[in-house]
PDB file of C-alpha atoms in Angstrom:
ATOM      1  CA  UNK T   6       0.000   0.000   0.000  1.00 89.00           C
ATOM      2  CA  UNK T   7       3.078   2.208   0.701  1.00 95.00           C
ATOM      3  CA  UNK T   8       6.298   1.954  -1.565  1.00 97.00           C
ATOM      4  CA  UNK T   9       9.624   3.640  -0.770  1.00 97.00           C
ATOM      5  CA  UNK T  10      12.328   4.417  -3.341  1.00 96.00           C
ATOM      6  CA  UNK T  11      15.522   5.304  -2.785  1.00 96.00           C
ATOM      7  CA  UNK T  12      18.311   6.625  -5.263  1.00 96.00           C
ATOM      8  CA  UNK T  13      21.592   8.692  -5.031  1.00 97.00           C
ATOM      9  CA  UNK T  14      23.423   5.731  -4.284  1.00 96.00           C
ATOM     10  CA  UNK T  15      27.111   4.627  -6.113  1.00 98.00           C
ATOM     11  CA  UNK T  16      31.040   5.117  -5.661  1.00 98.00           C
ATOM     12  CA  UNK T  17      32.438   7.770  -4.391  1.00 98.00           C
ATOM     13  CA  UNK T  18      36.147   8.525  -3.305  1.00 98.00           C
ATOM     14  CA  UNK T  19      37.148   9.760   0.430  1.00 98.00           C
ATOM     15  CA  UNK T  20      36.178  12.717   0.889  1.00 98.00           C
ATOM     16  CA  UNK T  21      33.594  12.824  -1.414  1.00 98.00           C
ATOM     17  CA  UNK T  22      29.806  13.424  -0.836  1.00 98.00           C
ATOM     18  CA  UNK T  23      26.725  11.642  -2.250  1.00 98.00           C
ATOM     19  CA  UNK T  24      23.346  12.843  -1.386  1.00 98.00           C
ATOM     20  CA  UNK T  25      20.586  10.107  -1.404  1.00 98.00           C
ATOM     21  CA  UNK T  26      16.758  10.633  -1.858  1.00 98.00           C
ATOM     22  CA  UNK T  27      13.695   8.420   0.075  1.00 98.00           C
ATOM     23  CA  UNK T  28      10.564   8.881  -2.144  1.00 98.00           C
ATOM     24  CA  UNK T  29       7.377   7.577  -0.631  1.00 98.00           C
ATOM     25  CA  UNK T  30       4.236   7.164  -2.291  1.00 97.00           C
ATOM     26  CA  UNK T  31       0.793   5.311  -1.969  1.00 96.00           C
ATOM     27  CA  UNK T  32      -1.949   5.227   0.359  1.00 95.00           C
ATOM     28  CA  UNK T  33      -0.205   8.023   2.927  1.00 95.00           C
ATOM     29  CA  UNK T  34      -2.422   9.782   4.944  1.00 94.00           C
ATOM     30  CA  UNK T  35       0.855  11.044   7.021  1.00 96.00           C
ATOM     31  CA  UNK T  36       4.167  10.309   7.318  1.00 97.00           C
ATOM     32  CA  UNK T  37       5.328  10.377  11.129  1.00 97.00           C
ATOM     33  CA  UNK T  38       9.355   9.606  11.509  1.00 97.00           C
ATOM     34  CA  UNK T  39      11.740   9.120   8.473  1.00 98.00           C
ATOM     35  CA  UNK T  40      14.768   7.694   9.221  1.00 98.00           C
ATOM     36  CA  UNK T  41      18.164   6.490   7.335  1.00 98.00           C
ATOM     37  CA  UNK T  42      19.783   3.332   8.475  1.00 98.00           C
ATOM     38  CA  UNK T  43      22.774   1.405   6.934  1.00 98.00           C
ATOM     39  CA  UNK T  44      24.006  -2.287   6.504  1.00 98.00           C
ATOM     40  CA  UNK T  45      27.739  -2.562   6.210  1.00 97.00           C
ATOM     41  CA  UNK T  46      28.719  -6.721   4.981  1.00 92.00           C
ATOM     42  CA  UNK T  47      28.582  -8.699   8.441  1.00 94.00           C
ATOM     43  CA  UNK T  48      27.661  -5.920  10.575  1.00 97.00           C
ATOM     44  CA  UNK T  49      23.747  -5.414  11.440  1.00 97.00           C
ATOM     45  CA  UNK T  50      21.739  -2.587  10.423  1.00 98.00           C
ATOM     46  CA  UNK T  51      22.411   0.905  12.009  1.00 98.00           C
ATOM     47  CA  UNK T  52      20.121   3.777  12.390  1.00 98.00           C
ATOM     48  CA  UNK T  53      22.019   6.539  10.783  1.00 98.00           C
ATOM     49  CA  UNK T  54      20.130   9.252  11.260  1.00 98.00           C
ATOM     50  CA  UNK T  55      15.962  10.357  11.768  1.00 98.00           C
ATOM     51  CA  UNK T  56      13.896  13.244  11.257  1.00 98.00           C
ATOM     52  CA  UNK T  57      10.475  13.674  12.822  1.00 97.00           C
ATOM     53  CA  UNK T  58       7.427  15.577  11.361  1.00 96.00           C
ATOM     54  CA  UNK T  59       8.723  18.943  12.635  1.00 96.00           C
ATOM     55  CA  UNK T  60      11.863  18.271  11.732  1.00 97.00           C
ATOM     56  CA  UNK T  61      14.092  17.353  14.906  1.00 98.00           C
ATOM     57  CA  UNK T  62      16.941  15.221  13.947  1.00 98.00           C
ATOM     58  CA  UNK T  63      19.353  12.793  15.756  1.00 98.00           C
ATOM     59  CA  UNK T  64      22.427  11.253  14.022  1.00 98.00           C
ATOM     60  CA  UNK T  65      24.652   8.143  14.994  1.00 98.00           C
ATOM     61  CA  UNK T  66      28.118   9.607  16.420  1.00 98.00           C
ATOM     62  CA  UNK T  67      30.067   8.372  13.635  1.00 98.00           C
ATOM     63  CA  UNK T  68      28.043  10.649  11.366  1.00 98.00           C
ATOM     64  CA  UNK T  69      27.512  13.823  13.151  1.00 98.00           C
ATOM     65  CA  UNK T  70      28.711  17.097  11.505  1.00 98.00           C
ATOM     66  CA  UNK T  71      29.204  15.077   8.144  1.00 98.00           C
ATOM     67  CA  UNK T  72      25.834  13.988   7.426  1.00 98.00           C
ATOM     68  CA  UNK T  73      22.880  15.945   6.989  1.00 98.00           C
ATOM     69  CA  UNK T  74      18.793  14.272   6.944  1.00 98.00           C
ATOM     70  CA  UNK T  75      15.953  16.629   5.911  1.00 98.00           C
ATOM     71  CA  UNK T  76      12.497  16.202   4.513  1.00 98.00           C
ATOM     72  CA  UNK T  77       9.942  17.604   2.633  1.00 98.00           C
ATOM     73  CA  UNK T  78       6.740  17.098   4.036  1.00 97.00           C
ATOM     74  CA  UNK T  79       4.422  17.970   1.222  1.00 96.00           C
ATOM     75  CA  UNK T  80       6.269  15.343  -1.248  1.00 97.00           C
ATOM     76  CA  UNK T  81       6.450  12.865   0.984  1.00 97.00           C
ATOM     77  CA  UNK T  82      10.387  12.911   0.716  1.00 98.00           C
ATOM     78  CA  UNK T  83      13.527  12.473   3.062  1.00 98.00           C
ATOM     79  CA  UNK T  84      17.622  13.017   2.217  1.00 98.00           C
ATOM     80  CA  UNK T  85      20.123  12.253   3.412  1.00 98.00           C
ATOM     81  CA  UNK T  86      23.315  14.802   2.566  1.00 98.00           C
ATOM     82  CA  UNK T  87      26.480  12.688   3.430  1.00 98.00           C
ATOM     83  CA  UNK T  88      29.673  14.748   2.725  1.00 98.00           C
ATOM     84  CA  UNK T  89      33.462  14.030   3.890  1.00 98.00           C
ATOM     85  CA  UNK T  90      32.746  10.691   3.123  1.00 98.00           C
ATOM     86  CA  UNK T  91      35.014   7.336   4.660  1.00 98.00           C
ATOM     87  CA  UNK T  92      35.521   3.741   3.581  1.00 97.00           C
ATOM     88  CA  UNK T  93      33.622   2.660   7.142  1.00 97.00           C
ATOM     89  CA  UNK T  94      30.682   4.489   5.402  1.00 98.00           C
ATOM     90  CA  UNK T  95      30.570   1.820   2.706  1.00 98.00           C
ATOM     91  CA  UNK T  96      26.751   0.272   3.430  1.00 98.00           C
ATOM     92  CA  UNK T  97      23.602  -0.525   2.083  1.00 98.00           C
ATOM     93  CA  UNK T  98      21.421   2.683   2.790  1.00 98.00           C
ATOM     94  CA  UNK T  99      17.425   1.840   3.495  1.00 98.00           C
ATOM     95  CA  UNK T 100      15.524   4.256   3.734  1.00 98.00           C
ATOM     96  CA  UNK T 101      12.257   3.974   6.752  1.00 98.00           C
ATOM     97  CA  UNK T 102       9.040   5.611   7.525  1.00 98.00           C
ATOM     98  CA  UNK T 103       6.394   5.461   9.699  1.00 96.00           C
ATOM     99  CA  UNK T 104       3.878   5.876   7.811  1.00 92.00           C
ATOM    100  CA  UNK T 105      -0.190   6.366   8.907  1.00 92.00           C
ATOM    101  CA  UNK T 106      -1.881   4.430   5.846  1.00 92.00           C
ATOM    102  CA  UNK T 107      -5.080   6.429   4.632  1.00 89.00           C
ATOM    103  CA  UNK T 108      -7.108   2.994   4.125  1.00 85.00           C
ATOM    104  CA  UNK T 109      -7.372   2.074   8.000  1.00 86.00           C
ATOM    105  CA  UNK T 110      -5.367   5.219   9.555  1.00 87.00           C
ATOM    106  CA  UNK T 111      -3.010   2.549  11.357  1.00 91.00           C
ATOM    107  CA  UNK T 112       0.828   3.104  11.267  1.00 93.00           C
ATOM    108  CA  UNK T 113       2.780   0.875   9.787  1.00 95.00           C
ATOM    109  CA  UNK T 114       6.895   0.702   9.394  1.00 97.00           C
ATOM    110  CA  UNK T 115       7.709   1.010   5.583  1.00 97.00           C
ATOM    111  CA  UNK T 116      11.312   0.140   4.330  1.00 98.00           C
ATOM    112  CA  UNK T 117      12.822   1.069   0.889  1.00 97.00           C
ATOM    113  CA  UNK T 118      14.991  -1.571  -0.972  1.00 96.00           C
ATOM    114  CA  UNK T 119      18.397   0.273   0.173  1.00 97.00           C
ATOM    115  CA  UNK T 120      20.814   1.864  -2.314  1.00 97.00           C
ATOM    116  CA  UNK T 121      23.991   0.813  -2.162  1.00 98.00           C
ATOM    117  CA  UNK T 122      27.089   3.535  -1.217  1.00 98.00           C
ATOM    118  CA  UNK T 123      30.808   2.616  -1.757  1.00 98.00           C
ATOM    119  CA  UNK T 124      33.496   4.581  -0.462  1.00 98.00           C
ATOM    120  CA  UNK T 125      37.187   4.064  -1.853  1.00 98.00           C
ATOM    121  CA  UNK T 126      39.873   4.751  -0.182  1.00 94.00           C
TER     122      UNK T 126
END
């Protein structure tokens, strides 16, 4: 009832920046939380970083003052700015929102099929 796409994903140098986008669509009525979290090979997922409604954010240590999330409420969108890129950043990014479905007005947690980032060093 919900889909989310993400894109902005591919190599990228140290250093470097990428900027990935989360586009929801579907039966939203609203979209509560929207959150960023990464799966490096072997490790489990991380949150990265999340962005409520009114736009409070909280970011993962390892990412704080290099990566930026915002949203745009009215497109149903999220991005994630990642700049001064590192090899440990290398992940799949998925993309997640909690999402009140229009149908039955119950929230349910929507994930995107992840874009994959690769930092070289």
């Amino acid at each position: 009832q919900v889909q989310l796409v993400e894109s902005g994903g591919g190599l990228v140098q140290a250093g470097g920046s990428l900027r990935l986008s989360c586009a929801a669509s579907g039966r939203i009525f609203r979209i509560n939380d929207m959150s960023w979290y990464r799966q490096a090979p072997g490790k489990q997922r991380e949150l990265v970083a999340l962005i409520n409604r009114g736009g409070t954010t909280n970011y993962t240590d390892s990412v704080k003052g290099r990566f930026t999330i915002a949203r745009d409420n009215a497109k149903n969108t999220a991005f994630l700015q990642m700049n001064s890129l590192k090899p440990e950043d290398t992940a799949v990014y998925y993309c997640n929102a909690m999402t009140i479905v229009s149908t039955h007005y119950s929230t349910v947690e929507v994930w995107g099929q992840g874009t994959l980032v690769t930092v070289s060093s």
